[in-house]
mmCIF file of C-alpha atoms in Angstrom:
data_model
loop_
_atom_site.group_PDB
_atom_site.id
_atom_site.type_symbol
_atom_site.label_atom_id
_atom_site.label_comp_id
_atom_site.label_asym_id
_atom_site.label_seq_id
_atom_site.Cartn_x
_atom_site.Cartn_y
_atom_site.Cartn_z
ATOM 1 C CA MET A 1136 -31.137 3.343 18.549
ATOM 2 C CA GLU A 1137 -28.774 6.359 18.821
ATOM 3 C CA VAL A 1138 -25.871 3.938 19.420
ATOM 4 C CA LEU A 1139 -26.712 1.978 16.382
ATOM 5 C CA ARG A 1140 -26.936 5.148 14.235
ATOM 6 C CA GLU A 1141 -23.537 6.322 15.520
ATOM 7 C CA LYS A 1142 -22.038 2.983 14.744
ATOM 8 C CA VAL A 1143 -23.414 2.987 11.233
ATOM 9 C CA GLU A 1144 -22.165 6.605 10.629
ATOM 10 C CA GLU A 1145 -18.658 5.637 11.978
ATOM 11 C CA GLU A 1146 -18.616 2.600 9.611
ATOM 12 C CA GLU A 1147 -19.592 4.788 6.726
ATOM 13 C CA GLU A 1148 -17.028 7.380 7.474
ATOM 14 C CA ALA A 1149 -14.348 4.641 7.781
ATOM 15 C CA GLU A 1150 -15.490 3.308 4.266
ATOM 16 C CA ARG A 1151 -15.255 6.784 2.845
ATOM 17 C CA GLU A 1152 -11.736 7.258 4.263
ATOM 18 C CA GLU A 1153 -10.635 3.925 3.074
ATOM 19 C CA ALA A 1154 -11.993 4.564 -0.445
ATOM 20 C CA ALA A 1155 -10.091 8.008 -0.449
ATOM 21 C CA GLU A 1156 -6.942 6.233 0.521
ATOM 22 C CA TRP A 1157 -7.249 3.753 -2.254
ATOM 23 C CA ALA A 1158 -8.064 6.392 -4.777
ATOM 24 C CA GLU A 1159 -4.854 8.283 -3.742
ATOM 25 C CA TRP A 1160 -2.805 5.204 -3.788
ATOM 26 C CA ALA A 1161 -3.986 4.374 -7.294
ATOM 27 C CA ARG A 1162 -3.378 7.808 -8.459
ATOM 28 C CA MET A 1163 0.158 7.846 -7.095
ATOM 29 C CA GLU A 1164 0.951 4.428 -8.387
ATOM 30 C CA LYS A 1165 -0.148 5.261 -11.910
ATOM 31 C CA MET A 1166 2.004 8.413 -11.834
ATOM 32 C CA MET A 1167 5.047 6.471 -10.526
ATOM 33 C CA ARG A 1168 5.047 3.932 -13.425
ATOM 34 C CA PRO A 1169 7.309 4.618 -16.344
ATOM 35 C CA VAL A 1170 5.487 5.850 -19.439
ATOM 36 C CA GLU A 1171 6.645 2.848 -21.595
ATOM 37 C CA VAL A 1172 5.207 0.417 -19.009
ATOM 38 C CA ARG A 1173 1.971 2.282 -18.962
ATOM 39 C CA LYS A 1174 1.521 1.993 -22.637
ATOM 40 C CA GLU A 1175 2.280 -1.743 -22.854
ATOM 41 C CA GLU A 1176 4.138 -4.623 -21.275
ATOM 42 C CA ILE A 1177 7.707 -4.922 -22.502
ATOM 43 C CA THR A 1178 9.008 -8.283 -23.769
ATOM 44 C CA LEU A 1179 12.620 -8.867 -22.886
ATOM 45 C CA LYS A 1180 14.990 -11.135 -24.817
ATOM 46 C CA GLN A 1181 16.844 -13.998 -23.082
ATOM 47 C CA GLU A 1182 20.173 -12.351 -23.463
ATOM 48 C CA THR A 1183 18.838 -9.140 -21.909
ATOM 49 C CA LEU A 1184 17.443 -11.089 -19.025
ATOM 50 C CA ARG A 1185 20.814 -12.777 -18.453
ATOM 51 C CA ASP A 1186 22.546 -9.432 -18.526
ATOM 52 C CA LEU A 1187 20.155 -8.070 -15.982
ATOM 53 C CA GLU A 1188 20.374 -11.122 -13.736
ATOM 54 C CA LYS A 1189 24.218 -10.918 -13.806
ATOM 55 C CA LYS A 1190 24.133 -7.127 -12.887
ATOM 56 C CA LEU A 1191 21.651 -7.819 -10.167
ATOM 57 C CA SER A 1192 23.721 -10.697 -8.747
ATOM 58 C CA GLU A 1193 26.568 -8.298 -8.476
ATOM 59 C CA ILE A 1194 24.804 -5.983 -6.242
ATOM 60 C CA GLN A 1195 25.959 -6.247 -2.579
ATOM 61 C CA ILE A 1196 23.592 -5.118 0.202
ATOM 62 C CA THR A 1197 24.903 -4.481 3.635
ATOM 63 C CA VAL A 1198 22.626 -4.945 6.622
ATOM 64 C CA SER A 1199 22.857 -2.744 9.600
ATOM 65 C CA ALA A 1200 23.030 -4.450 12.946
ATOM 66 C CA GLU A 1201 21.135 -1.482 14.568
ATOM 67 C CA LEU A 1202 17.630 -2.045 15.730
ATOM 68 C CA PRO A 1203 14.938 -0.245 13.851
ATOM 69 C CA ALA A 1204 14.255 3.444 14.923
ATOM 70 C CA PHE A 1205 10.662 2.586 15.948
ATOM 71 C CA THR A 1206 8.769 -0.136 17.450
ATOM 72 C CA LYS A 1207 5.102 -0.915 18.114
ATOM 73 C CA ASP A 1208 5.434 0.911 21.409
ATOM 74 C CA THR A 1209 6.713 4.070 19.728
ATOM 75 C CA ILE A 1210 3.820 4.333 17.287
ATOM 76 C CA ASP A 1211 0.894 6.452 18.603
ATOM 77 C CA ILE A 1212 -2.008 4.882 16.963
ATOM 78 C CA SER A 1213 -4.459 7.421 18.530
ATOM 79 C CA LYS A 1214 -3.570 9.901 15.733
ATOM 80 C CA LEU A 1215 -4.162 7.382 12.795
ATOM 81 C CA PRO A 1216 -7.558 7.328 10.945
ATOM 82 C CA ILE A 1217 -10.169 4.861 12.192
ATOM 83 C CA SER A 1218 -9.565 2.622 9.165
ATOM 84 C CA TYR A 1219 -6.078 1.677 10.535
ATOM 85 C CA LYS A 1220 -7.608 0.624 13.842
ATOM 86 C CA THR A 1221 -10.785 -1.393 12.812
ATOM 87 C CA ASN A 1222 -11.910 -3.540 10.078
ATOM 88 C CA THR A 1223 -14.833 -2.818 7.778
ATOM 89 C CA PRO A 1224 -17.630 -5.212 7.509
ATOM 90 C CA LYS A 1225 -16.170 -6.324 4.263
ATOM 91 C CA GLU A 1226 -12.786 -6.906 5.726
ATOM 92 C CA GLU A 1227 -14.422 -8.858 8.595
ATOM 93 C CA HIS A 1228 -16.274 -10.937 6.034
ATOM 94 C CA LEU A 1229 -13.174 -11.880 4.214
#
């Protein structure tokens, strides 16, 4: 019975952590959006879209041949919240 209670408490804590993370993400996402986009969606004319497409096509991106600075082996998941290590019952259901 004690094990079941601990399991339920862990799941509830994980759900609280996940909810807090989502709330923080939503708050940050809302702050990062430009004011004019928050008010209403902007409709662009075809000419403006063509100009943007031309400008974007001129952008050159160079890709480094170096390997990434980290791999799965270099990430210590023991310090991450439990929500990163396990799925909630809702996630498992999906």
